[in-house]
XYZ file of C-alpha atoms in Angstrom:
317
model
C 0.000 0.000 0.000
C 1.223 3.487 -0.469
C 1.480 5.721 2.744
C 1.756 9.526 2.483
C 5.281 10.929 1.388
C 5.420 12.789 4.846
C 5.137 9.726 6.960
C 8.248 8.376 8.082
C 9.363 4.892 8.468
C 8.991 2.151 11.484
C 6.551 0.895 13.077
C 2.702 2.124 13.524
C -0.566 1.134 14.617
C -3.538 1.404 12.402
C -7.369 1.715 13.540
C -10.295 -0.169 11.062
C -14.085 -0.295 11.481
C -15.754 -2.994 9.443
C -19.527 -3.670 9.611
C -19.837 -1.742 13.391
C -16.827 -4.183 15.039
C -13.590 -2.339 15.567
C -10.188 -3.628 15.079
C -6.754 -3.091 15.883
C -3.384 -3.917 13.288
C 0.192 -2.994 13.678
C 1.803 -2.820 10.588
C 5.673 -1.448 9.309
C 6.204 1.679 7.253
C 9.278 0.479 4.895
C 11.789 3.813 3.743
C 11.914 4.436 -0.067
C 15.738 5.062 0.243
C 18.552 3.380 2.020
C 22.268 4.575 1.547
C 24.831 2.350 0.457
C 28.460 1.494 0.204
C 29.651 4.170 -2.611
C 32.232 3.282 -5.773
C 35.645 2.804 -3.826
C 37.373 5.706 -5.914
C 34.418 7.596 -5.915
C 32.438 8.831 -8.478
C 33.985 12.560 -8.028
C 37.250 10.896 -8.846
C 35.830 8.615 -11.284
C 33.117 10.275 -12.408
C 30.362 9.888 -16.073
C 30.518 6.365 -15.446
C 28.451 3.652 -17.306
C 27.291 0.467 -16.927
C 24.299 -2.379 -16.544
C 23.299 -4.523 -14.737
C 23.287 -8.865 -15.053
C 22.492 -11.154 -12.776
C 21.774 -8.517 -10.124
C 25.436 -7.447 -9.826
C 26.227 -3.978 -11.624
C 28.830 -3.632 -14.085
C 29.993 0.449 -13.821
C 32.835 2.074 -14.810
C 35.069 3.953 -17.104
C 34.456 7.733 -16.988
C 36.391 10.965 -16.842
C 37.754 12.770 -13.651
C 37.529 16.613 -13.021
C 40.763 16.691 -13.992
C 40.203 15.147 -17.570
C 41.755 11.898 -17.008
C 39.719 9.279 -18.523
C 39.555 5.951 -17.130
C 38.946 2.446 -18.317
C 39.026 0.500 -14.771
C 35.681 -1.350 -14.098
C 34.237 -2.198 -10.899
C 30.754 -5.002 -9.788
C 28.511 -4.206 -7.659
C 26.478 -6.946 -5.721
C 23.339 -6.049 -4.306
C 23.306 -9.052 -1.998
C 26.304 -7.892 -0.410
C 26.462 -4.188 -0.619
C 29.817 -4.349 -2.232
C 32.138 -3.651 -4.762
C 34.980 -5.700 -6.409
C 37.570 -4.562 -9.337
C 36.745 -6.500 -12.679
C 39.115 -8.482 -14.202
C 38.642 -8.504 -18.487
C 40.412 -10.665 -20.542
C 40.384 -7.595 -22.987
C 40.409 -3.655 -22.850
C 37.595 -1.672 -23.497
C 38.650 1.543 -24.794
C 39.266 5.220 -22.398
C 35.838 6.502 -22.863
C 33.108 9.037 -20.657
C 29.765 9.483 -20.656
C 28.460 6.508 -22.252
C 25.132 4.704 -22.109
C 24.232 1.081 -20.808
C 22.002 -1.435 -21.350
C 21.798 -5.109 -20.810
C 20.255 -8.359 -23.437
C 20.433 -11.652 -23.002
C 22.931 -11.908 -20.494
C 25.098 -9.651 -21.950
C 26.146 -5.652 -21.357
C 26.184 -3.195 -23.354
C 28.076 0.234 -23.536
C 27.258 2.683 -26.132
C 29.973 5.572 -26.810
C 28.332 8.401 -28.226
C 27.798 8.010 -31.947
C 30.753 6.600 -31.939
C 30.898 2.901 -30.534
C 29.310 -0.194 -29.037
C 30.884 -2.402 -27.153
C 29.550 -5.735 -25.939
C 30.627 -7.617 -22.819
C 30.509 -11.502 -22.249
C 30.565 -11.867 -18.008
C 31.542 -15.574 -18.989
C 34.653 -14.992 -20.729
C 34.944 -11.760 -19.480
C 35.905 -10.324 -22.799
C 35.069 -7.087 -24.556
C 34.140 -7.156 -28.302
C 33.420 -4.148 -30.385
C 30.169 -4.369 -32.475
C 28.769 -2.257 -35.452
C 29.194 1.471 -35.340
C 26.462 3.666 -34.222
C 24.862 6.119 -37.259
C 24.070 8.636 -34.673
C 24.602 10.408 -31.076
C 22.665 8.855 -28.402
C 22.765 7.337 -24.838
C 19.451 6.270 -24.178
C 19.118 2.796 -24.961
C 15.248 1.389 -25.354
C 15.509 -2.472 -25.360
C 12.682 -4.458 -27.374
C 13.343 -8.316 -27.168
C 16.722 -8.422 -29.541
C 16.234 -4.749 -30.578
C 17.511 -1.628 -29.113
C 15.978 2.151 -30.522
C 18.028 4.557 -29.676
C 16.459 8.533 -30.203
C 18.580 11.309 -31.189
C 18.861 13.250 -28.318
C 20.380 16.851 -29.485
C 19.371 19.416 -31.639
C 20.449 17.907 -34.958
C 17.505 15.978 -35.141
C 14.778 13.401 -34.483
C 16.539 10.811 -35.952
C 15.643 7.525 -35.160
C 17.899 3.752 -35.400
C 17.339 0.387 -34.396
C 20.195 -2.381 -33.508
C 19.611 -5.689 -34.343
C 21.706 -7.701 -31.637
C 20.948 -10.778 -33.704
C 22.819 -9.163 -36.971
C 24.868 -6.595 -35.540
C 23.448 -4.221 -38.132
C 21.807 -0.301 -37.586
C 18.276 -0.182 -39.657
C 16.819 3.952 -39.573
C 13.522 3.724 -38.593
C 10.879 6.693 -39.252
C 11.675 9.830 -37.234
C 10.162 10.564 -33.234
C 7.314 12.857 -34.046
C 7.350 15.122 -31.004
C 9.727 18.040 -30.844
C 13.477 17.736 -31.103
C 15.174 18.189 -27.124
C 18.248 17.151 -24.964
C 18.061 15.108 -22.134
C 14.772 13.131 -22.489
C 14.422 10.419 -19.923
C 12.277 6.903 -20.431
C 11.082 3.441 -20.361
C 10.075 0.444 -21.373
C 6.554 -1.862 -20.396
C 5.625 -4.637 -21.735
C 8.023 -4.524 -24.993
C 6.130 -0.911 -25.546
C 9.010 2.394 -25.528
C 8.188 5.635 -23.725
C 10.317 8.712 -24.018
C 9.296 12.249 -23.306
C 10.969 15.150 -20.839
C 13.948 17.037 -21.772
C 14.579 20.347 -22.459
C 14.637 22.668 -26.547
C 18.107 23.601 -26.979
C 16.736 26.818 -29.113
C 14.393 28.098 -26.397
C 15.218 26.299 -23.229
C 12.097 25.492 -22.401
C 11.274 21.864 -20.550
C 9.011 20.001 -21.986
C 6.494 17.983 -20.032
C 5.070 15.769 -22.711
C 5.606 11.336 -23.112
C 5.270 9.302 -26.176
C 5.100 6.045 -26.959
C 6.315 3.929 -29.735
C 4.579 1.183 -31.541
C 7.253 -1.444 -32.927
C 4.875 -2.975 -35.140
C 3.570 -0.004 -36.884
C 6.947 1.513 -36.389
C 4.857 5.025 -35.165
C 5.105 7.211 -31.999
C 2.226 8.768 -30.439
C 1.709 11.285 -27.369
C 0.331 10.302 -24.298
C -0.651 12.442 -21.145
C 2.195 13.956 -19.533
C 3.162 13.647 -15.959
C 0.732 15.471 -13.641
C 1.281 17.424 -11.163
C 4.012 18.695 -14.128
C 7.682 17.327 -13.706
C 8.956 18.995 -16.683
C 12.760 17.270 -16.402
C 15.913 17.442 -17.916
C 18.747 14.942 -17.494
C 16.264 12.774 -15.496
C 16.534 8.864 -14.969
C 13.960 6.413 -15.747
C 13.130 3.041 -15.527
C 10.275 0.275 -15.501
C 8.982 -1.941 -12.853
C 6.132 -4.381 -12.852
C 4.295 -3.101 -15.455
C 4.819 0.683 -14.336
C 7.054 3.419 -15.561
C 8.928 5.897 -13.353
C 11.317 8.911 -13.937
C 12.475 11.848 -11.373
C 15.249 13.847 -10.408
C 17.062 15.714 -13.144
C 17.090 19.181 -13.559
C 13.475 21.077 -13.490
C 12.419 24.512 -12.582
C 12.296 23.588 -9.025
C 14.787 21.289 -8.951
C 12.933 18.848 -6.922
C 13.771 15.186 -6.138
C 10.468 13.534 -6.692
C 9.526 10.622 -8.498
C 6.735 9.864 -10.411
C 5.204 6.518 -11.279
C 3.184 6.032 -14.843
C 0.528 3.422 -15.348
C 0.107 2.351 -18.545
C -3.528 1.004 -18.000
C -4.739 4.355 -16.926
C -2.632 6.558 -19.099
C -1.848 8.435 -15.425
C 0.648 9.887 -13.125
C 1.191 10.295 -9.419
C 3.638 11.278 -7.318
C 5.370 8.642 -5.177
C 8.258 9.552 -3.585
C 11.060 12.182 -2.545
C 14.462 11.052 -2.727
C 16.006 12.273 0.743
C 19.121 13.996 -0.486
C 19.498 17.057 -2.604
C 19.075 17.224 -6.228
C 20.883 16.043 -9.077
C 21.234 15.214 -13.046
C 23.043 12.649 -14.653
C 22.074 9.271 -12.237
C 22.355 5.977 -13.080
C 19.082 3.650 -12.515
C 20.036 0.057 -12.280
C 16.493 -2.823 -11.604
C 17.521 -5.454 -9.490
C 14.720 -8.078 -8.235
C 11.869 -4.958 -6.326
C 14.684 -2.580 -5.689
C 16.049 0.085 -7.734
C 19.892 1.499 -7.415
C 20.442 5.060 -7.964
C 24.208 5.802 -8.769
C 26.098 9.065 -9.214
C 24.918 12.030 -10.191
C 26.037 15.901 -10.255
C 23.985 18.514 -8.528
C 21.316 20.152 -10.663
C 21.636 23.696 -10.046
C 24.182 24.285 -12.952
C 26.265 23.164 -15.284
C 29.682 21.774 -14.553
C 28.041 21.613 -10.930
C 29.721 19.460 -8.233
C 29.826 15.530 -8.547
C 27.314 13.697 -6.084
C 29.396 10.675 -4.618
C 26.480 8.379 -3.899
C 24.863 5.412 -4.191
C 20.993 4.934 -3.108
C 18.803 1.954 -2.707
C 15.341 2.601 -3.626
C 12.231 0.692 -2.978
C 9.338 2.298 -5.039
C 6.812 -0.243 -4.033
C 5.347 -2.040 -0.781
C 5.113 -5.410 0.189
């Protein structure tokens, strides 16, 4: 059951009237958020990571530190244990920052830019490069053995699928809504859903979601999040057949999350991340839990790096 955002966790005591006869039931207010054990470099030192997840451990690494070093050094996380370990590859994957993640099959994903993918095997441990991407992107949406990726800039709406079966890039018709930078996203039930972001012309932050129909290979608008969220450089994700996004940079700046149902075509409101704002997190889906990783605070740009790691529990059980 959901409980009101101001009501703190432990333990309570709950009064119900059914049919004239009173009754009495304790029950346990879980917390959204739980700290955890951060990146043993840190993510100021090692910051712009990347990574996914398999097997519930999180692959994250690479990056590029304030000073402009970039790094190539990969770490797991296991969510069992709260802990990190240095990976060992068999190969090198190449000095690279800000890339995007995603995970298929088994296997993780790293997408540089427009200008490589990279797939890793946690069997063999190895790092292969795959086809070149056509365009700029880090947003990965991941449809059975296909992955759309969006152009996210103002050069376009361009839109490309990756066949992980072929290793070949097909375009695909453009996204119809307006062209933006920093959209955030999701995927339910093999069904896409991008929207958010901010116009590079006007910078103005758009409210609006889409989804995309694979079949028909066609976008259309659905209702927007409500009360507005209006985010840029926000972090989504999916979970039981709902959609969520927050944080990022707004007009507020606010750390709420907000949780899409499908059915409904509707928003709410359910949660406040405890800490202060921030663009640029990670979101990595392990069993019920969600972990929220990195981040830089949202006031400006070239802001201060956020060194930490949050466990987040959008759902009661």
């Amino acid at each position: 059951m959901f409980v009101p955002l101001s009501l703190n966790a432990g333990d309570f005591e709950i009064s119900i009237t059914s049919r004239g006869i009173p009754a009495t039931e304790n029950f346990e207010v879980l917390s959204f958020f739980s700290q955890k054990t951060i990146h043993p470099d840190g993510f100021v030192n090692d910051g712009f990571p990347a990574g996914f997840i398999i097997d519930d451990q999180i692959y994250l690494g690479t990056g590029e530190s304030e000073f402009n070093t970039i790094f190539e050094d990969f770490y797991v996380y296991s969510t069992q244990g709260d802990s990190w370990t240095p990976l060992q590859s068999t190969s090198n994957l190449p000095y690279r920052s800000g890339s995007g993640g995603f995970t298929v099959n088994g296997k993780g994903y790293l997408l540089h830019g427009g200008v490589e993918l990279w797939e890793f095997d946690p069997i063999t441990r190895f790092w292969k490069e795959l086809a070149q991407p056509p365009i700029e992107s880090r947003f990965p949406l991941v449809i059975g053995n296909n992955v759309y990726f969006v152009q996210e800039n103002f050069f376009g709406n361009s839109v490309y699928r990756y066949s992980l079966l072929n290793d070949e890039w097909t375009k695909m018709n453009d996204f119809d809504g307006p062209m933006r930078f920093g959209l955030v996203g999701f995927v339910i039930d093999d069904v896409a859903y991008i929207g958010q972001g901010i116009d590079m012309d006007t910078q103005d932050l758009f409210n609006d979601f889409w989804k995309y129909d694979e079949a028909t290979d066609s976008w259309s608008e659905v209702s927007g999040p409500t009360p507005r969220a209006a985010l840029q450089e926000g972090v989504g994700f999916s979970l039981n057949g709902k959609g969520y996004i927050g944080l990022g940079r707004s007009q507020n700046n606010n750390t709420r999350f907000f949780q899409y149902t499908p059915e409904t075509d509707s928003w709410q409101v359910i949660a406040e991340l405890p800490a202060e704002p921030r663009i640029k997190t990670h979101a990595f889906v392990a069993e019920k839990k969600i972990y929220l990783m990195y981040g830089q605070e949202a006031a400006a740009n070239n802001t201060p790096r956020i060194d930490e790691v949050w466990e987040f529990t959008p759902e009661t059980f």
